[in-house]
Structures are given as C-alpha cells and as structure tokens.
Amino acid sequence: MKIVGRSAPFYMRSVVCWLAVVCAAGLPMARAAADPPASANASGSAAAIIVPATVHGIIQLDGPWRFQMGDDPRWSDPSFDDSNWPAVTLGKTLSEQGFETYAGYAWYRLRVQPEQFRFGALAGSAPLHLLVTSHSVGQLAVYINGVEVGRSRGMTDKPVMYESPPFEVSIPQEANGSPVLLAIRSWAAPGIPITHGLLERVEAGAHEDVADRLELAIAHKWDQQVIAEIILAFLFLGVAVLGAILYMAQRHHSEYLWMALMCLTVAITGAIEVSHWLALISSSVFDVLTLWTGRVFMAVTLEFVLRFTATEKRQLVRYFQGFALVLPFLSLLGLQQVYEVLSISAEVAFCVLVSMLLFRAWRHGLREAGIMLLPFLLAATADSIDSILEYLASSRHWISEQAMLYRFHLGPIEIATGLITYGVFLSSLLAVIIYRFVSVSQDEQRSNAEIAAARSVQSMLIPTELPSNSYFMLESAYVPVNGVGGDFFQVLPVDDGSILIVVGDVSGKGLQAAMNASTLVGAFRNELSHDPATILKHLNQVMLGATSGIGTAKDAMASFATCLCARIYRNGTMEIANAGHLSPYRDGREMDLPPGLPLGVIHGMTYEQCTFHLDQGVRLIFLSDGVVEATNPHGELFGFERTQQVSNEPARYIAQTAKRFGQNDDITVISVYVASRDARHIEELQPAVHR
C-alpha cells in the first residue's frame, strides 16, 4: 500500500503487475515453436505461424511478431507490407531485443496459417478464441483481417489509461481455413516510458480453455494485488472506527480522533488503489487522488504524533505540514522532476520528524512512544525506500526492475513488503492505543473516586447554611472550577453575639487540597481561642504538621494555605489577622491590612492583628483569588479594579460576574452586612476605635 507519496512515474510501479500471470493453470500447453514458423510470404508480409488442426489446450503465440512504433490505420490491413518491420518475441522486454524506450502508440502484427480453425473433439463447431494480455496499463485494440474484434477499456477515440486486465476475443467463423492477420494496436499515455512493450501475451485455444485461462488470470490478479490490500484497508478502517469510539468516550484525548483520521486516510488510499487495479478509475484520476492522500496522510500522522506525545513546540511541524499539503500543486503544474525530488525529500523529512518526536517523548518517560517508534519507523521507511527505488529504477535506470519484485506469500495470496510493515505498525498502534485507553480509564476512575471522596469532605468545608442573628446579615457564594477545590470558609457564632469568620485557600487541587482544607477547618472548629491572631498561629502549626509527611522541603512548600480570620462584635468592632490572603472590601473599598506569610511556611510564625470599627449598614466582602484571577479568552484578567467596582454587590452577583468573565480557579465570596443597632450607638457615645 503506497501511503506517503508517488515520487516516480506511475508506470514503474504498475509495470510489474502482470508478470506473474504466466502459466498459472495446470492445462496442457503446446508452444508454437513445436512447428517452425513459416517464412514471410511472397510480398514480405507479417511473420506466419502454423496452428495444428487438432489442438487441446492453449497455444502461446509468442511470435516472432512484426513490431513498429507509431500509429497508422493502414497497419491493420492484411495487405499491408510489413516486411521491413523488426521482429520481436513476446515475453521479453523490448530493451533486451535492442529497442529504445518509446512512448505513445505501437503496432504488433502476426500472420497465422491454420490448417483449419477447429479443435479435435469440437471439429466443425468451435472457432478459435484468443486471450490477449496487456502489460499493466497498456491499452490494446485487436484487429483480425483488418476488422476490430476487441479492445481494452481505455482504447477509445480519445484513449485513457486504465489498468488493463486480460480480455478474450474470437476469430470470426468466416476466417476458418484461411490465413489470419492479427494486428494489435497498443497505446500508453505520453510521458510514460515504455521499456517492456505493452503486449504481454497472446494465447489461442477453444472457448472453454480460454475462458478457464482468463478466470485463472483474474483470480491470480486478485491474489497478487487485491486481496491483501483489501484486508489491510479494512483493518485500518476498523481501527479508525475504534479510534472514533475511544474519542467519544474520552473527548479530552484528541489523539484518538487524529489516530482515527490517520487510519481512515490509509483505508481510503487502499480503496483508491484497489479501484485502480480493478479498472474502476483511470490512471489519471488515480494519480491525482494519490497525490493528495499521500500528503494528507503525512499531515494527519504528524498531528496524531503531536497529540500523542503532547509536544508543545509545534512550529517546525506546522511548517512541514503546510509544505506537504502544497507539494502536489507542483505535479499538477507540470513540474514533475521538481516534484519528484522534493517528494523524496519530504518523505525522508517525514520519517525523521516522526522518529524524533517519538524518541523525545520516550526519553521523557512516555513508554508508549518507545513501543511505537520502531514499527512507525519501519512503516514510514518502507514508503521512502519504495519511492527511492522507483525513482532509481524508472528515471535513472541505476537498478533493475527485478530488485523491486520480491514478495511474500500466504498460500496463494501475495503480500508486498510494504503491506507487512504496515501490518506490524497497525498492530503496535492498536496495542498502544488500547493500553493508553485502559490506563487513562483507570486513572480517571481513581480520579473520580478521589473527587467523590473530596466532595464528601467539601461538605464540611463549605457550609450550606450560615448562622443568622439580628446583628448581622450573612450571604455566601462558592463556585468550584473542577467540582472540588481548595477554598474553604467557616462562620461560627460566639456566645457574646459576635461572629468568627475564617476564609482561606489551600494550594493544589483535588483530594489532597480538600484533605488539607478539612484539617484546617477541623482545627478551627476545635480552637478554644477566639482571638484571630492566635487562631492563625495555631492553624499555621496544624498546616505544617499536615505537610510534614509529604517528603522533601520542596514538596512541603508546595502545600500551603492563605487564610484570613476576623471576629466582628455586635457593636461593630472588628478584629482581623491575615496570613497572605486577599484583604476584604468595606463598602467598595479594599481595607489596608499588613501582609503576612501563608499558613504552613514557617514554624512559630506570629500574625499581626488589627482592629476596625464598622458602622451600622456597612457591607463587608471576603473573597478568594478566583475572583481577581478570572481571565477572559483574550487573556485579560478580571483584576482588582473590576473587583472593587462590584465589591459592594451581593455575594452571588460578584461570583457569577467573575465566572462569566472567565473562571479558572475556585471562587468564594462572603458578604457580611452590619445590621446591629449597637454599632450606631457606640459610635455616638465614643470615638471609633482605630488600629
């Protein structure tokens, strides 16, 4: 299966198709050489051959035939003098018989002198039939005594190149007992160098024998070219369907989709080649289609490898993909030699790029890339080697055609080396993709189990109902980015009517972050002190203890938590301490708090506590960095300015505004509205207490 490209003229790939269709049947055969050929007639006409009166089986009409390059309708006339035409023998290449390469039309003529056109047991009822075999894509028209009796599909008034299967013609009854002049007109498209000759064989016999011979030739063609190709194409199509199913199951793994497209490209290429071998499409259509399928295969395969290896630096590959897709235009514009050279270069570069990407991924720990490297290299190299051999054989004549003919056999089915390499590649691809899918599925199951466990923990971190009293009106909004986050907050009432608020954000995601947050919440709930600075000091020690078992100091630094703790009294006094968290907003303005290190960074850390007075009707907003760090598709942050503009709005409005802007982290917002009359009363009796 030729996938990557067609860098040499198509004829050199197709020229070997019918060489194997020789003597496939176990029928008795008799060479015409058994009866020596008659000399040319008196007028110097075509060479003559004697057909015995009683013949059983097939006679090979190898010649000698008279041969002439060019085209002239008079050459089908039995009276035409072809004595000056050179003689050729079928089954041998023209180059072996001293002829130069030619293109276009040529004629073969042979005079048959039968004693009678009957066969022993069928005497008087069975006319002679001919089986005419073209060499690959050569188009033929058969004339008997100047009358056309049969032709290949493409031999029309405006000839078209098709793959040419053998065809049967019959000698008219009126020719019985008289000399027969066989004239065969041959043609191949301009630009196709003809070195072998387009007439491969002519065989004579009874209709039953010729029909059997034709059936065997067609069956051999299927065994030689079609069956293995169809099987491999269906296998690739099956893997393409599997890739589409895997992509539907795991949409976030786009490599399955690109694998499906890659295998679909191979399957389509195989279908195109089979259609050409069965003469369903012409060679010109085939050439155009394979120009594009080969380059699309390159581009899609590289995209699959990029997604499979998760390669981030893709600029070089993008340039090559564009070059590969533009390359066929050179051939369509008639720059065939330039196209051939660049095509071979592109195939070699394709092999290098794929191998490099897989090797780098393997070196970085992706074991599946290492498994695919050798089969992928074999499959890609098979195409490049085939292209180079075709170019050297057809254009440069540096190697013989026989160097490209080696095939493996599975019973009667012939398998080319390229098909074997693609089969090995497909097997490794299937194994690796299934392994990855199973591995990803197991990881997702573990992740889902962690998320489920984290959600159960999350219920402790995010209260569904806030304590209410006549002094404060509380509202909260929590919007996690991935179902479970590291944000937490708690609101606890104190016996004297004050409330204790803690809000924080643990670094990391998933179960580990949720567990660390739950540890802090549990410690906060069990804390005996109601002093914010003391609470943060104790929570710092708890966080250090929770992360001490992680391992290295680097890992421990990766687990920390920002936290803000405040106590608000019924008279409006607020005591607050901060451990690296965002400052709250009071009536739309950010409060000025001294900075502090997050929890879990330094042992024995103490935190500065500040005191503020809140008037009746003041709205206080506590929030997490998920609001400020929301990012729109253009990369623009929500930022502090927008946060300040919405900071006097209800908690749900703030959270939804940030989410719509472009959420990429957990969002937590707590709103406290001071409704206590004691707050106004204390302001009237004494000055506000400042920090």
XYZ file of C-alpha atoms in Angstrom:
691
model
C 0.000 0.000 0.000
C 1.534 3.236 -1.110
C 0.590 5.818 1.501
C 3.133 8.589 1.737
C 3.554 9.544 -1.895
C 4.292 8.758 -5.546
C 7.585 10.347 -6.392
C 8.343 8.297 -9.536
C 6.145 7.951 -12.633
C 3.239 5.638 -12.048
C 4.224 3.252 -14.846
C 7.255 1.984 -12.970
C 5.068 0.995 -10.057
C 2.446 -0.688 -12.214
C 4.749 -2.342 -14.755
C 5.203 -5.496 -12.669
C 1.514 -6.249 -12.167
C 1.021 -8.907 -14.872
C 4.412 -10.643 -14.931
C 3.139 -13.286 -12.539
C 0.183 -14.200 -14.771
C 2.212 -16.773 -16.717
C 1.398 -20.488 -16.904
C -0.799 -20.374 -13.751
C -3.125 -23.124 -14.990
C -2.306 -26.796 -14.999
C -3.636 -27.115 -18.541
C -1.640 -28.877 -21.257
C 0.181 -26.371 -23.421
C 1.967 -26.555 -26.710
C 4.359 -23.959 -27.944
C 4.037 -22.781 -31.491
C 7.720 -23.435 -31.678
C 6.825 -27.108 -31.988
C 6.004 -26.251 -35.575
C 8.644 -23.956 -37.038
C 7.278 -20.599 -38.188
C 6.741 -20.103 -41.836
C 8.845 -17.579 -43.608
C 7.402 -14.320 -44.748
C 5.044 -14.559 -47.685
C 5.979 -13.541 -51.131
C 5.037 -9.965 -50.590
C 7.058 -9.718 -47.381
C 4.013 -9.615 -45.125
C 3.775 -10.387 -41.408
C 5.558 -13.385 -39.930
C 3.384 -16.519 -40.063
C 2.725 -19.305 -37.578
C 1.063 -22.691 -38.166
C -1.776 -23.759 -35.874
C -2.263 -27.575 -35.768
C -5.614 -28.902 -36.913
C -6.348 -30.782 -33.668
C -5.283 -28.900 -30.574
C -6.331 -29.442 -26.958
C -5.444 -26.643 -24.536
C -3.668 -23.344 -25.107
C -1.182 -22.244 -27.747
C 1.192 -19.437 -26.889
C 1.522 -17.098 -29.865
C 4.875 -15.670 -28.843
C 5.896 -14.811 -32.394
C 8.028 -13.616 -33.896
C 5.728 -10.617 -34.283
C 6.396 -7.668 -36.545
C 6.677 -4.510 -34.430
C 6.574 -0.832 -35.314
C 6.378 2.287 -33.166
C 3.891 4.956 -34.202
C 0.315 4.835 -35.483
C -1.290 4.383 -38.894
C -4.794 2.928 -39.562
C -3.409 1.111 -42.634
C -1.340 -1.131 -40.388
C -4.412 -3.235 -39.588
C -4.876 -4.093 -43.286
C -3.809 -7.684 -44.151
C -2.393 -6.475 -47.464
C -0.025 -4.010 -45.848
C 3.629 -4.881 -46.402
C 5.390 -5.050 -43.014
C 8.479 -6.895 -44.236
C 10.722 -4.034 -43.170
C 9.365 -4.051 -39.590
C 11.695 -5.567 -36.986
C 10.661 -8.820 -35.290
C 10.025 -9.181 -31.566
C 9.171 -12.047 -29.263
C 6.520 -11.616 -26.589
C 7.547 -12.283 -23.024
C 10.867 -10.490 -23.450
C 11.418 -6.811 -22.797
C 11.977 -4.563 -25.759
C 15.217 -3.368 -24.258
C 16.501 -6.966 -24.301
C 15.702 -7.107 -28.015
C 17.560 -3.929 -28.901
C 14.762 -1.350 -28.814
C 14.977 2.046 -27.199
C 12.380 3.365 -24.781
C 9.402 4.913 -26.562
C 6.041 6.490 -25.684
C 2.565 6.567 -27.219
C 1.410 4.158 -29.957
C 2.936 0.979 -31.402
C 1.633 -1.927 -33.523
C 2.178 -5.688 -33.451
C 1.370 -7.897 -36.479
C 1.347 -11.690 -36.825
C 0.042 -13.901 -39.697
C -1.441 -17.225 -38.576
C -1.715 -20.070 -41.131
C -4.074 -22.658 -39.603
C -4.949 -25.820 -41.492
C -8.425 -25.309 -40.061
C -9.884 -23.389 -37.093
C -11.324 -26.386 -35.289
C -10.266 -28.403 -32.294
C -10.347 -32.187 -32.387
C -13.472 -33.184 -30.421
C -15.250 -29.948 -31.329
C -14.491 -30.063 -35.066
C -16.864 -28.032 -37.096
C -18.377 -26.179 -34.134
C -15.665 -24.481 -32.075
C -13.993 -21.377 -33.508
C -10.589 -20.292 -32.329
C -10.517 -17.824 -29.394
C -7.703 -15.562 -28.318
C -6.716 -14.408 -24.823
C -4.902 -11.067 -25.072
C -2.927 -9.830 -22.091
C -1.668 -6.274 -21.802
C 1.374 -5.290 -19.833
C -0.006 -3.323 -16.852
C -1.695 -0.113 -18.000
C -1.144 -0.578 -21.727
C -4.298 -0.151 -23.836
C -4.861 -2.582 -26.725
C -7.153 -2.927 -29.743
C -7.227 -6.273 -31.625
C -7.836 -6.489 -35.381
C -8.364 -9.702 -37.363
C -8.001 -9.324 -41.106
C -8.488 -5.567 -40.709
C -11.642 -5.791 -38.577
C -11.571 -4.740 -34.914
C -12.783 -7.619 -32.720
C -11.924 -6.430 -29.214
C -10.261 -3.729 -27.157
C -9.344 -2.796 -23.606
C -11.489 -0.281 -21.743
C -9.298 2.753 -22.275
C -8.664 2.224 -26.013
C -11.244 4.705 -27.320
C -11.139 7.550 -29.821
C -9.500 9.554 -27.050
C -7.522 6.871 -25.187
C -7.465 6.894 -21.388
C -5.077 4.993 -19.135
C -6.703 2.178 -17.161
C -5.300 -0.904 -15.522
C -5.778 -3.473 -18.276
C -6.940 -6.970 -17.356
C -6.737 -9.760 -19.979
C -9.637 -9.949 -22.391
C -10.972 -12.584 -24.766
C -11.730 -12.235 -28.490
C -12.937 -14.779 -31.031
C -11.828 -15.261 -34.619
C -14.803 -14.904 -36.964
C -16.192 -18.123 -38.442
C -15.545 -16.911 -41.970
C -11.807 -16.958 -41.243
C -11.820 -20.750 -40.884
C -9.484 -22.414 -43.299
C -7.827 -19.186 -44.442
C -4.814 -17.188 -43.264
C -5.471 -14.777 -40.396
C -3.665 -11.493 -39.890
C -3.566 -10.479 -36.243
C -2.845 -6.788 -35.769
C -2.744 -5.297 -32.279
C -2.618 -1.578 -31.707
C -1.112 -0.510 -28.364
C -1.012 2.813 -26.526
C 0.214 4.343 -23.299
C -0.113 7.965 -22.271
C 2.632 10.424 -23.248
C 5.211 10.727 -20.533
C 5.057 7.015 -19.671
C 8.402 5.478 -20.715
C 7.782 2.064 -22.314
C 10.694 -0.347 -21.995
C 8.944 -3.710 -21.764
C 6.340 -3.475 -24.508
C 2.619 -3.175 -23.932
C 1.636 -6.565 -25.382
C 2.473 -9.210 -22.793
C 0.929 -12.405 -24.260
C -1.444 -13.730 -26.889
C -2.851 -17.221 -26.339
C -5.076 -19.254 -28.647
C -7.474 -22.064 -27.852
C -11.059 -23.239 -27.625
C -13.544 -21.029 -25.833
C -13.671 -23.286 -22.755
C -9.896 -23.356 -22.399
C -9.504 -19.611 -22.967
C -12.332 -18.867 -20.516
C -10.645 -21.039 -17.886
C -7.350 -19.303 -18.590
C -8.992 -15.873 -18.257
C -10.631 -16.853 -14.982
C -7.294 -18.072 -13.624
C -5.582 -14.834 -14.703
C -8.216 -12.722 -12.945
C -8.008 -14.878 -9.816
C -4.229 -14.561 -9.859
C -4.545 -10.793 -10.136
C -6.768 -10.773 -7.048
C -4.274 -12.962 -5.199
C -1.374 -10.817 -6.347
C -2.693 -7.307 -5.846
C -6.200 -7.021 -4.463
C -6.941 -9.379 -1.564
C -4.099 -8.382 0.754
C -4.757 -4.692 0.041
C -8.466 -5.052 0.816
C -7.782 -6.917 4.056
C -5.302 -4.286 5.235
C -7.640 -1.442 4.234
C -10.493 -2.992 6.224
C -8.195 -3.458 9.226
C -7.226 0.215 9.130
C -10.872 1.155 8.712
C -11.749 -0.920 11.777
C -9.047 0.821 13.816
C -10.365 4.180 12.554
C -13.824 3.300 13.862
C -12.276 2.169 17.149
C -10.396 5.469 17.430
C -13.634 7.403 16.905
C -15.325 5.351 19.632
C -12.434 5.941 22.033
C -12.579 9.660 21.290
C -16.304 9.725 22.071
C -15.531 8.038 25.394
C -12.612 10.364 26.240
C -13.201 13.689 24.481
C -10.257 15.346 26.193
C -7.830 12.942 24.448
C -7.760 14.295 20.892
C -5.045 11.821 19.851
C -7.786 9.197 19.395
C -9.546 11.413 16.865
C -6.358 12.058 14.902
C -5.494 8.355 15.008
C -8.929 7.650 13.506
C -8.305 10.208 10.748
C -4.857 8.761 10.068
C -6.192 5.197 9.745
C -9.106 6.447 7.643
C -6.614 8.067 5.265
C -4.776 4.752 4.898
C -8.057 2.901 4.305
C -9.133 5.429 1.655
C -5.758 5.141 -0.058
C -6.134 1.365 -0.130
C -9.634 1.677 -1.596
C -8.309 4.005 -4.307
C -5.533 1.582 -5.234
C -7.917 -1.377 -5.360
C -10.310 0.645 -7.529
C -7.478 1.384 -9.926
C -6.279 -2.222 -10.087
C -9.830 -3.324 -10.851
C -10.038 -0.701 -13.636
C -12.818 1.203 -11.863
C -10.953 4.522 -12.118
C -8.487 5.742 -14.722
C -4.797 6.188 -14.085
C -5.071 9.979 -14.394
C -7.753 10.102 -11.691
C -5.735 7.672 -9.603
C -2.599 9.799 -9.905
C -4.407 12.958 -8.767
C -6.114 11.223 -5.834
C -2.926 9.597 -4.566
C -1.055 12.871 -4.830
C -3.336 14.286 -2.143
C -3.974 11.221 0.000
C -0.247 10.723 0.493
C 0.300 14.304 1.651
C -2.827 14.345 3.802
C -1.515 11.178 5.448
C 1.722 12.981 6.284
C -0.056 15.987 7.799
C -2.583 13.933 9.781
C 0.047 11.489 11.050
C 2.240 14.293 12.325
C -0.765 15.847 14.071
C -1.515 12.496 15.701
C 2.089 12.169 16.900
C 1.996 15.727 18.273
C -1.162 14.996 20.259
C 0.025 11.544 21.291
C 3.340 12.830 22.637
C 1.827 16.094 23.996
C 4.561 18.061 22.228
C 4.271 21.779 22.920
C 6.786 23.139 20.390
C 4.921 22.605 17.142
C 6.114 25.386 14.859
C 8.519 23.234 12.793
C 5.875 20.549 12.334
C 3.318 23.157 11.270
C 5.702 24.434 8.583
C 6.254 20.913 7.299
C 2.516 20.143 7.266
C 1.888 23.218 5.134
C 4.733 22.275 2.781
C 3.416 18.714 2.398
C -0.095 19.899 1.546
C 1.191 22.396 -1.038
C 3.616 19.935 -2.663
C 1.063 18.224 -5.003
C 0.482 21.513 -6.809
C 3.989 21.207 -8.295
C 2.979 17.989 -10.045
C -0.340 19.431 -11.186
C 1.524 22.411 -12.658
C 3.726 20.082 -14.714
C 6.898 20.472 -12.638
C 7.241 16.701 -12.353
C 11.000 16.464 -11.870
C 10.957 19.142 -9.175
C 8.045 17.367 -7.526
C 9.855 14.008 -7.562
C 12.963 15.400 -5.875
C 11.005 17.373 -3.272
C 8.667 14.438 -2.706
C 11.514 12.097 -1.788
C 12.987 14.821 0.426
C 9.602 15.300 2.109
C 9.251 11.580 2.794
C 12.695 11.420 4.372
C 11.957 14.535 6.450
C 8.633 12.995 7.488
C 10.401 9.873 8.757
C 12.917 11.992 10.661
C 10.254 14.196 12.270
C 8.091 11.287 13.388
C 11.060 9.369 14.761
C 12.386 12.444 16.558
C 9.044 13.230 18.205
C 8.520 9.665 19.370
C 12.112 9.307 20.572
C 11.973 12.540 22.584
C 8.689 11.508 24.165
C 10.163 8.117 25.044
C 13.213 9.786 26.613
C 10.853 11.932 28.695
C 9.121 8.883 30.130
C 6.321 8.092 27.658
C 6.774 4.340 27.297
C 4.098 4.013 24.600
C 6.168 6.236 22.299
C 9.103 3.859 22.595
C 6.873 0.904 21.693
C 5.619 2.695 18.583
C 8.987 4.041 17.465
C 10.366 1.006 15.602
C 7.107 -0.090 13.876
C 6.377 3.505 12.901
C 9.878 3.913 11.526
C 9.551 0.675 9.537
C 6.226 1.722 8.008
C 7.398 5.227 7.147
C 10.756 3.992 5.828
C 9.048 1.381 3.642
C 7.377 4.137 1.656
C 10.553 6.169 1.368
C 12.593 3.168 0.252
C 9.919 2.236 -2.308
C 9.905 5.785 -3.670
C 13.694 5.902 -3.922
C 13.837 2.505 -5.634
C 11.115 3.522 -8.083
C 12.955 6.728 -8.894
C 16.280 4.961 -9.391
C 14.713 2.189 -11.483
C 12.417 4.235 -13.708
C 14.165 7.578 -14.051
C 17.843 6.783 -13.560
C 17.965 3.095 -14.546
C 20.563 2.544 -11.841
C 18.856 -0.625 -10.610
C 16.776 -3.253 -12.369
C 13.052 -3.700 -12.013
C 13.642 -7.181 -10.586
C 15.139 -5.558 -7.489
C 11.633 -4.311 -6.618
C 9.695 -7.524 -7.248
C 10.289 -9.581 -4.083
C 7.036 -10.669 -2.430
C 5.915 -12.883 0.427
C 3.133 -15.442 0.041
C 0.393 -16.607 2.344
C -0.980 -19.506 0.392
C -1.965 -18.073 -2.998
C -2.138 -14.513 -1.617
C 0.866 -12.367 -2.454
C 1.964 -9.834 0.156
C 4.345 -6.989 -0.577
C 6.963 -5.921 1.940
C 5.211 -2.577 2.437
C 1.974 -4.293 3.458
C 3.825 -6.335 6.067
C 5.415 -3.239 7.593
C 2.036 -1.508 7.693
C 0.535 -4.581 9.338
C 3.247 -4.523 12.017
C 2.695 -0.807 12.516
C -1.070 -1.243 12.771
C -0.630 -3.982 15.382
C 1.661 -1.834 17.514
C -0.630 1.185 17.087
C -3.657 -0.827 18.170
C -1.831 -2.281 21.178
C -0.514 1.105 22.322
C -3.831 2.911 21.899
C -5.768 0.235 23.774
C -3.128 0.274 26.527
C -3.369 4.065 26.765
C -7.160 3.983 26.807
C -7.215 1.389 29.587
C -4.550 3.298 31.522
C -6.404 6.604 31.139
C -9.672 4.933 32.122
C -8.080 3.555 35.288
C -6.593 6.958 36.100
C -9.976 8.586 35.561
C -11.638 6.009 37.807
C -9.116 6.774 40.524
C -9.607 10.490 39.932
C -13.381 10.129 40.082
C -13.036 8.199 43.325
C -10.844 10.983 44.691
C -13.305 13.616 43.570
C -16.169 11.731 45.188
C -14.191 11.492 48.416
C -13.205 15.141 48.132
C -16.822 16.171 47.624
C -17.785 14.402 50.805
C -15.018 16.327 52.557
C -16.098 19.523 50.801
C -19.427 19.456 52.604
C -17.524 20.160 55.804
C -15.514 22.998 54.267
C -18.358 24.962 52.691
C -21.361 25.423 54.985
C -24.706 25.230 53.247
C -26.362 27.469 55.848
C -24.830 30.427 57.624
C -25.682 31.293 61.235
C -28.080 34.213 61.407
C -28.957 36.670 64.170
C -30.386 40.134 64.476
C -26.954 41.793 64.401
C -25.502 40.571 61.063
C -26.846 39.528 57.671
C -24.639 36.906 56.032
C -24.534 35.670 52.428
C -22.048 33.347 50.666
C -21.307 32.073 47.134
C -18.981 29.219 46.271
C -18.200 28.211 42.647
C -15.525 25.496 42.300
C -13.704 25.303 38.962
C -13.496 21.490 38.744
C -16.155 20.212 41.088
C -13.782 20.163 44.083
C -11.379 22.922 45.067
C -9.138 24.052 47.855
C -11.188 27.055 49.017
C -12.823 26.886 52.446
C -14.654 29.194 54.841
C -16.435 28.926 58.168
C -18.682 31.271 60.183
C -19.080 30.474 63.876
C -21.297 32.384 66.334
C -19.830 33.302 69.726
C -21.821 33.429 72.954
C -21.478 37.209 73.308
C -23.266 37.760 69.992
C -20.122 38.243 67.924
C -19.249 36.098 64.914
C -15.959 34.452 63.985
C -15.160 34.250 60.270
C -12.318 32.331 58.622
C -11.790 32.145 54.844
C -8.864 30.530 53.088
C -7.444 28.832 50.003
C -5.249 25.713 50.119
C -2.726 25.301 47.293
C -3.281 22.457 44.875
C -6.393 20.703 43.634
C -8.364 17.542 44.210
C -8.435 15.277 47.191
C -5.119 16.355 48.699
C -6.134 20.013 48.775
C -9.560 19.110 50.161
C -7.996 16.982 52.891
C -5.637 19.762 53.919
C -8.534 22.224 53.951
C -10.629 19.834 56.048
C -7.759 19.565 58.523
C -7.687 23.341 58.895
C -11.478 23.525 59.259
C -11.431 20.825 61.911
C -8.680 22.639 63.820
C -10.603 25.908 63.562
C -13.779 24.342 64.930
C -11.877 22.859 67.863
C -9.975 26.054 68.598
C -10.599 27.347 72.117
C -9.312 30.834 71.470
C -11.452 33.412 69.680
C -8.555 35.750 69.030
C -7.851 35.922 65.214
C -4.044 36.231 65.518
C -3.887 33.299 67.956
C -6.140 31.216 65.699
C -3.873 31.797 62.694
C -0.810 30.899 64.727
C -2.354 27.578 65.730
C -3.589 26.872 62.181
C -0.073 27.502 60.909
C 1.244 24.738 63.166
C -1.547 22.417 62.031
C -0.724 23.081 58.384
C 2.953 22.404 58.983
C 2.071 19.112 60.631
C -0.218 18.137 57.753
C 2.506 18.705 55.157
C 5.469 17.359 57.112
C 4.842 13.821 55.865
C 4.997 14.761 52.196
C 8.726 14.379 51.853
C 11.199 16.993 50.733
C 11.141 20.609 51.724
C 10.282 21.470 48.133
C 7.165 19.316 48.292
C 6.230 20.794 51.644
C 6.429 24.329 50.261
C 4.025 23.262 47.535
C 1.305 22.732 50.183
C 0.355 25.906 51.957
C -2.773 27.957 52.544
C -3.670 31.597 52.544
C -6.112 32.467 55.325
C -7.989 35.426 56.780
C -9.564 35.341 60.240
C -11.866 38.045 61.647
C -14.056 38.485 64.727
C -16.883 41.018 64.443
C -18.610 42.185 67.624
C -22.220 43.306 67.816
C -21.117 46.890 68.409
C -19.250 46.937 65.053
C -15.742 46.367 66.353
C -13.761 44.017 64.096
C -10.506 42.263 64.982
C -8.751 40.774 61.969
C -5.481 38.944 61.134
C -4.227 37.980 57.698
C -1.991 35.101 56.526
C -1.337 36.058 52.892
C -4.979 36.235 51.829
C -6.756 38.988 49.882
C -7.881 41.880 52.047
C -11.643 42.295 52.469
C -13.608 45.168 50.920
C -15.590 47.624 53.077
C -18.331 49.477 51.209
C -16.487 49.069 47.897
C -13.005 49.893 49.155
C -10.185 47.478 49.892
C -9.121 47.535 53.535
C -5.483 48.133 54.309
C -4.050 45.114 56.182
C -0.422 44.313 56.900
C 0.950 41.420 54.835
C 1.613 38.007 56.371
C 3.097 34.713 55.204
C 0.644 31.911 54.289
C -0.004 29.043 56.685
C 2.421 26.151 56.518
C 5.526 28.078 55.522
C 7.490 28.936 58.723
C 7.344 27.381 62.190
C 6.408 29.694 65.020
C 5.013 32.379 62.753
C 3.070 35.146 64.548
C 0.472 37.288 62.831
C -0.346 40.936 63.374
C -3.893 41.699 64.467
C -5.726 44.917 63.545
C -8.898 46.483 64.945
C -11.511 48.416 62.924
C -14.944 49.844 63.680
C -17.849 49.106 61.339
C -20.865 51.397 61.282
C -24.393 50.135 61.020
C -25.242 49.450 57.352
C -21.638 48.684 56.340
C -21.152 45.798 53.850
C -18.002 43.736 54.276
C -16.859 41.398 51.440
C -14.416 38.497 51.917
C -13.303 36.721 48.736
C -10.744 34.330 47.254
C -8.298 34.999 44.451
C -10.563 33.146 41.983
C -12.422 36.442 41.517
C -9.384 38.609 40.826
C -7.649 35.984 38.635
C -10.618 35.240 36.352
C -9.348 35.530 32.757
C -11.299 36.105 29.552
C -10.475 34.372 26.219
C -8.223 37.287 25.262
C -6.003 36.710 28.310
C -7.252 39.770 30.184
C -7.556 39.476 33.987
C -10.680 40.474 35.869
C -8.268 42.303 38.145
C -8.546 44.427 41.271
C -10.195 47.384 39.579
C -13.192 45.372 38.365
C -13.297 43.560 41.703
C -13.554 46.891 43.503
C -16.324 48.041 41.168
C -18.536 45.046 42.078
C -17.383 44.666 45.686
C -20.470 46.392 47.109
C -22.812 43.975 45.330
C -24.339 40.785 46.786
C -22.058 37.749 47.033
C -23.813 35.750 44.312
C -23.637 38.645 41.876
C -19.878 39.024 42.420
C -19.258 35.272 41.971
C -21.359 34.979 38.803
C -19.783 38.085 37.284
C -16.299 36.641 37.738
C -17.423 33.234 36.423
C -18.895 34.717 33.244
C -15.741 36.759 32.684
C -13.644 33.578 32.562
C -13.260 31.402 35.643
C -10.042 29.429 36.015
C -9.904 28.932 39.787
C -12.307 28.362 42.679
C -14.425 31.392 43.547
C -15.521 32.107 47.127
C -17.375 35.252 48.229
C -18.771 36.021 51.726
C -20.858 39.115 52.363
C -21.435 40.495 55.900
C -23.960 43.276 56.373
C -23.801 45.012 59.767
C -27.403 45.457 60.956
C -26.709 45.853 64.701
C -28.121 48.988 66.333
C -25.330 48.717 68.893
C -22.856 49.676 66.163
C -24.502 53.084 65.667
C -24.989 53.572 69.413
C -21.339 53.010 70.264
C -20.333 55.467 67.554
C -22.490 58.197 69.110
C -21.075 57.689 72.610
C -17.363 57.370 71.826
C -14.857 57.816 69.028
C -14.297 54.894 66.669
C -11.525 52.562 67.676
C -8.711 52.517 65.093
C -5.998 50.028 64.719
